[in-house]
Amino acid sequence: MANRLQLEWDLRDHGWADCRIADGAAKATLFVSYCTDGLADLLSGVGGLYGATNRLERFFFDSEPMEVRWVLRREGADVAIAIYEFPDVAISLDLPDSEGHLAWTATKPLGELAHVVLATAQQVLKEHGEDGYMTKWIRYPYPVAALQDLRRLHLQHDQCELPHDMTLPLA
Ligand SMILES: [Zn+2]
């Protein structure tokens, strides 16, 4: 599929990561700092969409000094994804989405979003291991529980026929 969602999580040194999101239509690079637990928030945010068909999940990456705000709105089987950037997280958390810069947006099936987020998170674990992750991300451990929760939800609810990395046991 030409418009398939792509996500990369590139863990760098000293509590920074680059998060690259793209599909056939548009791409964005988001900077993430360890002030918030970005990978855990992403996994939990997508997991939270499974509750009801109109769920809304919001979370943000602290990008020192920017705020990168994710708004995930479930619309039946799909999720409307909007990512906004604000220049200063110290003052932007109370601002409405409309005052941010829309850095990336797309609507994707929930199953596709969950699969891609899972695969990306597992790639990070495969590359760095839990110890290596902690060394680089410093403030938070690798989010094992959030990964297991999302994988359980994805396998239960989405008829996904793609292969899944089962290296970590199910919670
Ligand atoms: Zn899958």
PDB file of C-alpha atoms and ligand atoms in Angstrom:
ATOM      1  CA  MET A   1       0.000   0.000   0.000  1.00  0.00           C
ATOM      2  CA  ALA A   2       1.507   3.238  -1.128  1.00  0.00           C
ATOM      3  CA  ASN A   3       0.143   5.235   1.788  1.00  0.00           C
ATOM      4  CA  ARG A   4       1.160   2.789   4.469  1.00  0.00           C
ATOM      5  CA  LEU A   5       2.156   4.372   7.747  1.00  0.00           C
ATOM      6  CA  GLN A   6       5.854   4.416   8.563  1.00  0.00           C
ATOM      7  CA  LEU A   7       7.339   5.195  11.943  1.00  0.00           C
ATOM      8  CA  GLU A   8      10.915   5.253  13.174  1.00  0.00           C
ATOM      9  CA  TRP A   9      12.112   5.821  16.703  1.00  0.00           C
ATOM     10  CA  ASP A  10      15.776   6.671  16.682  1.00  0.00           C
ATOM     11  CA  LEU A  11      17.163   6.629  20.208  1.00  0.00           C
ATOM     12  CA  ARG A  12      20.127   8.952  20.547  1.00  0.00           C
ATOM     13  CA  ASP A  13      22.427   9.707  23.452  1.00  0.00           C
ATOM     14  CA  HIS A  14      21.685  11.727  26.579  1.00  0.00           C
ATOM     15  CA  GLY A  15      17.921  11.325  26.657  1.00  0.00           C
ATOM     16  CA  TRP A  16      16.986  12.368  23.138  1.00  0.00           C
ATOM     17  CA  ALA A  17      15.167  10.548  20.373  1.00  0.00           C
ATOM     18  CA  ASP A  18      14.065  11.393  16.854  1.00  0.00           C
ATOM     19  CA  CYS A  19      10.622  10.181  15.936  1.00  0.00           C
ATOM     20  CA  ARG A  20       9.990  10.112  12.194  1.00  0.00           C
ATOM     21  CA  ILE A  21       6.471   9.575  10.947  1.00  0.00           C
ATOM     22  CA  ALA A  22       5.448   9.360   7.318  1.00  0.00           C
ATOM     23  CA  ASP A  23       3.080   7.942   4.810  1.00  0.00           C
ATOM     24  CA  GLY A  24       2.996   8.317   1.054  1.00  0.00           C
ATOM     25  CA  ALA A  25       1.580  11.825   1.382  1.00  0.00           C
ATOM     26  CA  ALA A  26       3.627  13.602   4.062  1.00  0.00           C
ATOM     27  CA  LYS A  27       6.376  13.162   6.617  1.00  0.00           C
ATOM     28  CA  ALA A  28       7.583  14.837   9.787  1.00  0.00           C
ATOM     29  CA  THR A  29      10.496  14.507  12.178  1.00  0.00           C
ATOM     30  CA  LEU A  30       9.633  15.033  15.825  1.00  0.00           C
ATOM     31  CA  PHE A  31      12.205  15.565  18.535  1.00  0.00           C
ATOM     32  CA  VAL A  32      11.622  13.879  21.866  1.00  0.00           C
ATOM     33  CA  SER A  33      13.398  14.456  25.155  1.00  0.00           C
ATOM     34  CA  TYR A  34      13.398  12.395  28.319  1.00  0.00           C
ATOM     35  CA  CYS A  35      11.445  15.052  30.208  1.00  0.00           C
ATOM     36  CA  THR A  36       8.438  12.939  29.307  1.00  0.00           C
ATOM     37  CA  ASP A  37       8.379   9.205  28.681  1.00  0.00           C
ATOM     38  CA  GLY A  38       7.615   9.555  24.983  1.00  0.00           C
ATOM     39  CA  LEU A  39       7.703   5.951  23.822  1.00  0.00           C
ATOM     40  CA  ALA A  40       5.545   4.817  26.755  1.00  0.00           C
ATOM     41  CA  ASP A  41       3.065   7.629  26.110  1.00  0.00           C
ATOM     42  CA  LEU A  42       2.809   6.677  22.445  1.00  0.00           C
ATOM     43  CA  LEU A  43       2.193   2.990  23.246  1.00  0.00           C
ATOM     44  CA  SER A  44      -0.339   3.826  25.980  1.00  0.00           C
ATOM     45  CA  GLY A  45      -2.072   6.437  23.867  1.00  0.00           C
ATOM     46  CA  VAL A  46      -2.683   4.016  21.018  1.00  0.00           C
ATOM     47  CA  GLY A  47      -3.702   1.306  23.507  1.00  0.00           C
ATOM     48  CA  GLY A  48      -6.254   3.668  25.033  1.00  0.00           C
ATOM     49  CA  LEU A  49      -8.076   3.924  21.696  1.00  0.00           C
ATOM     50  CA  TYR A  50      -9.429   0.389  22.037  1.00  0.00           C
ATOM     51  CA  GLY A  51     -11.979   1.244  24.729  1.00  0.00           C
ATOM     52  CA  ALA A  52     -14.768   2.639  22.533  1.00  0.00           C
ATOM     53  CA  THR A  53     -15.238   3.628  18.915  1.00  0.00           C
ATOM     54  CA  ASN A  54     -15.186   7.353  19.733  1.00  0.00           C
ATOM     55  CA  ARG A  55     -12.151   7.407  22.035  1.00  0.00           C
ATOM     56  CA  LEU A  56      -9.900  10.438  22.125  1.00  0.00           C
ATOM     57  CA  GLU A  57      -6.313  10.211  23.368  1.00  0.00           C
ATOM     58  CA  ARG A  58      -4.019  13.180  23.884  1.00  0.00           C
ATOM     59  CA  PHE A  59      -0.416  13.257  25.022  1.00  0.00           C
ATOM     60  CA  PHE A  60       2.652  15.319  24.324  1.00  0.00           C
ATOM     61  CA  PHE A  61       6.383  15.000  23.880  1.00  0.00           C
ATOM     62  CA  ASP A  62       8.460  17.547  25.691  1.00  0.00           C
ATOM     63  CA  SER A  63      10.950  18.624  23.063  1.00  0.00           C
ATOM     64  CA  GLU A  64      12.752  21.230  25.159  1.00  0.00           C
ATOM     65  CA  PRO A  65      11.523  23.846  24.579  1.00  0.00           C
ATOM     66  CA  MET A  66       8.872  22.754  22.102  1.00  0.00           C
ATOM     67  CA  GLU A  67       5.700  20.855  22.817  1.00  0.00           C
ATOM     68  CA  VAL A  68       4.827  18.128  20.313  1.00  0.00           C
ATOM     69  CA  ARG A  69       1.178  17.330  20.927  1.00  0.00           C
ATOM     70  CA  TRP A  70      -0.479  14.162  19.656  1.00  0.00           C
ATOM     71  CA  VAL A  71      -4.240  14.050  19.250  1.00  0.00           C
ATOM     72  CA  LEU A  72      -5.633  10.628  18.333  1.00  0.00           C
ATOM     73  CA  ARG A  73      -9.345  10.579  17.625  1.00  0.00           C
ATOM     74  CA  ARG A  74     -10.928   7.229  16.950  1.00  0.00           C
ATOM     75  CA  GLU A  75     -13.588   7.287  14.263  1.00  0.00           C
ATOM     76  CA  GLY A  76     -15.000   3.780  14.106  1.00  0.00           C
ATOM     77  CA  ALA A  77     -12.323   1.511  12.657  1.00  0.00           C
ATOM     78  CA  ASP A  78     -10.076   4.480  11.848  1.00  0.00           C
ATOM     79  CA  VAL A  79      -7.989   6.945  13.827  1.00  0.00           C
ATOM     80  CA  ALA A  80      -7.570  10.586  12.873  1.00  0.00           C
ATOM     81  CA  ILE A  81      -4.000  11.441  13.849  1.00  0.00           C
ATOM     82  CA  ALA A  82      -2.985  15.065  14.291  1.00  0.00           C
ATOM     83  CA  ILE A  83       0.395  16.201  15.594  1.00  0.00           C
ATOM     84  CA  TYR A  84       0.792  19.840  16.587  1.00  0.00           C
ATOM     85  CA  GLU A  85       3.931  21.730  17.492  1.00  0.00           C
ATOM     86  CA  PHE A  86       4.055  24.653  19.886  1.00  0.00           C
ATOM     87  CA  PRO A  87       7.208  26.715  20.378  1.00  0.00           C
ATOM     88  CA  ASP A  88       7.292  26.672  24.203  1.00  0.00           C
ATOM     89  CA  VAL A  89       5.998  23.799  26.317  1.00  0.00           C
ATOM     90  CA  ALA A  90       6.230  25.974  29.420  1.00  0.00           C
ATOM     91  CA  ILE A  91       3.243  27.995  28.264  1.00  0.00           C
ATOM     92  CA  SER A  92       1.517  25.899  25.608  1.00  0.00           C
ATOM     93  CA  LEU A  93      -0.056  23.035  27.564  1.00  0.00           C
ATOM     94  CA  ASP A  94      -3.227  25.051  28.154  1.00  0.00           C
ATOM     95  CA  LEU A  95      -3.449  26.352  24.588  1.00  0.00           C
ATOM     96  CA  PRO A  96      -6.013  24.877  22.197  1.00  0.00           C
ATOM     97  CA  ASP A  97      -4.795  22.675  19.345  1.00  0.00           C
ATOM     98  CA  SER A  98      -5.757  25.389  16.873  1.00  0.00           C
ATOM     99  CA  GLU A  99      -2.941  27.618  18.155  1.00  0.00           C
ATOM    100  CA  GLY A 100      -0.306  25.033  17.294  1.00  0.00           C
ATOM    101  CA  HIS A 101       1.393  24.311  13.994  1.00  0.00           C
ATOM    102  CA  LEU A 102      -0.064  21.182  12.420  1.00  0.00           C
ATOM    103  CA  ALA A 103       3.104  19.202  11.725  1.00  0.00           C
ATOM    104  CA  TRP A 104       1.517  16.002  10.450  1.00  0.00           C
ATOM    105  CA  THR A 105      -1.947  14.572  10.017  1.00  0.00           C
ATOM    106  CA  ALA A 106      -3.514  11.491   8.486  1.00  0.00           C
ATOM    107  CA  THR A 107      -6.336   9.062   9.080  1.00  0.00           C
ATOM    108  CA  LYS A 108      -5.350   5.403   9.359  1.00  0.00           C
ATOM    109  CA  PRO A 109      -7.041   2.186  10.425  1.00  0.00           C
ATOM    110  CA  LEU A 110      -6.499   1.564  14.153  1.00  0.00           C
ATOM    111  CA  GLY A 111      -5.060  -1.870  13.398  1.00  0.00           C
ATOM    112  CA  GLU A 112      -2.445  -0.388  11.074  1.00  0.00           C
ATOM    113  CA  LEU A 113      -1.479   2.320  13.564  1.00  0.00           C
ATOM    114  CA  ALA A 114      -1.181  -0.183  16.411  1.00  0.00           C
ATOM    115  CA  HIS A 115       0.853  -2.598  14.311  1.00  0.00           C
ATOM    116  CA  VAL A 116       3.312   0.053  13.226  1.00  0.00           C
ATOM    117  CA  VAL A 117       3.734   1.515  16.717  1.00  0.00           C
ATOM    118  CA  LEU A 118       4.315  -1.986  18.124  1.00  0.00           C
ATOM    119  CA  ALA A 119       6.804  -2.938  15.446  1.00  0.00           C
ATOM    120  CA  THR A 120       8.697   0.311  15.959  1.00  0.00           C
ATOM    121  CA  ALA A 121       8.825  -0.086  19.742  1.00  0.00           C
ATOM    122  CA  GLN A 122      10.018  -3.671  19.407  1.00  0.00           C
ATOM    123  CA  GLN A 123      12.695  -2.619  16.955  1.00  0.00           C
ATOM    124  CA  VAL A 124      14.004  -0.182  19.584  1.00  0.00           C
ATOM    125  CA  LEU A 125      14.140  -3.012  22.119  1.00  0.00           C
ATOM    126  CA  LYS A 126      15.834  -5.356  19.685  1.00  0.00           C
ATOM    127  CA  GLU A 127      18.436  -2.761  18.842  1.00  0.00           C
ATOM    128  CA  HIS A 128      19.264  -1.541  22.353  1.00  0.00           C
ATOM    129  CA  GLY A 129      17.922  -4.081  24.874  1.00  0.00           C
ATOM    130  CA  GLU A 130      16.433  -2.926  28.164  1.00  0.00           C
ATOM    131  CA  ASP A 131      19.809  -2.028  29.648  1.00  0.00           C
ATOM    132  CA  GLY A 132      20.973  -0.155  26.574  1.00  0.00           C
ATOM    133  CA  TYR A 133      17.687   1.754  26.459  1.00  0.00           C
ATOM    134  CA  MET A 134      18.037   2.832  30.077  1.00  0.00           C
ATOM    135  CA  THR A 135      21.606   3.979  29.450  1.00  0.00           C
ATOM    136  CA  LYS A 136      20.510   6.231  26.610  1.00  0.00           C
ATOM    137  CA  TRP A 137      17.078   7.371  27.793  1.00  0.00           C
ATOM    138  CA  ILE A 138      18.302   7.779  31.401  1.00  0.00           C
ATOM    139  CA  ARG A 139      15.119   8.835  33.156  1.00  0.00           C
ATOM    140  CA  TYR A 140      12.718   6.017  32.278  1.00  0.00           C
ATOM    141  CA  PRO A 141      13.138   2.294  31.615  1.00  0.00           C
ATOM    142  CA  TYR A 142      11.972   0.687  28.394  1.00  0.00           C
ATOM    143  CA  PRO A 143       8.147   0.547  28.570  1.00  0.00           C
ATOM    144  CA  VAL A 144       7.702  -3.237  28.662  1.00  0.00           C
ATOM    145  CA  ALA A 145       4.217  -3.175  30.232  1.00  0.00           C
ATOM    146  CA  ALA A 146       2.840  -0.626  27.754  1.00  0.00           C
ATOM    147  CA  LEU A 147       4.213  -2.692  24.876  1.00  0.00           C
ATOM    148  CA  GLN A 148       2.634  -5.877  26.222  1.00  0.00           C
ATOM    149  CA  ASP A 149      -0.722  -4.147  26.768  1.00  0.00           C
ATOM    150  CA  LEU A 150      -0.848  -2.765  23.246  1.00  0.00           C
ATOM    151  CA  ARG A 151       0.217  -6.061  21.709  1.00  0.00           C
ATOM    152  CA  ARG A 152      -2.508  -7.927  23.614  1.00  0.00           C
ATOM    153  CA  LEU A 153      -5.150  -5.424  22.443  1.00  0.00           C
ATOM    154  CA  HIS A 154      -3.897  -5.485  18.853  1.00  0.00           C
ATOM    155  CA  LEU A 155      -3.857  -9.293  18.668  1.00  0.00           C
ATOM    156  CA  GLN A 156      -7.298  -9.524  20.300  1.00  0.00           C
ATOM    157  CA  HIS A 157      -9.156  -6.870  18.341  1.00  0.00           C
ATOM    158  CA  ASP A 158      -7.500  -6.382  14.959  1.00  0.00           C
ATOM    159  CA  GLN A 159      -7.545  -9.073  12.341  1.00  0.00           C
ATOM    160  CA  CYS A 160      -3.923  -8.405  11.543  1.00  0.00           C
ATOM    161  CA  GLU A 161      -2.243 -10.941   9.323  1.00  0.00           C
ATOM    162  CA  LEU A 162       1.212  -9.430   9.462  1.00  0.00           C
ATOM    163  CA  PRO A 163       3.890 -11.229  11.498  1.00  0.00           C
ATOM    164  CA  HIS A 164       4.352 -10.141  15.120  1.00  0.00           C
ATOM    165  CA  ASP A 165       7.498 -10.197  17.180  1.00  0.00           C
ATOM    166  CA  MET A 166       6.694 -12.315  20.223  1.00  0.00           C
ATOM    167  CA  THR A 167      10.112 -12.023  21.838  1.00  0.00           C
ATOM    168  CA  LEU A 168       8.582 -10.574  24.994  1.00  0.00           C
ATOM    169  CA  PRO A 169       6.034 -12.876  26.648  1.00  0.00           C
ATOM    170  CA  LEU A 170       2.456 -11.623  26.800  1.00  0.00           C
ATOM    171  CA  ALA A 171       1.639  -9.916  30.077  1.00  0.00           C
TER     172      ALA A 171
HETATM  173 ZN    ZN B   1      -0.244  -6.588  13.486  1.00  0.00          ZN
END
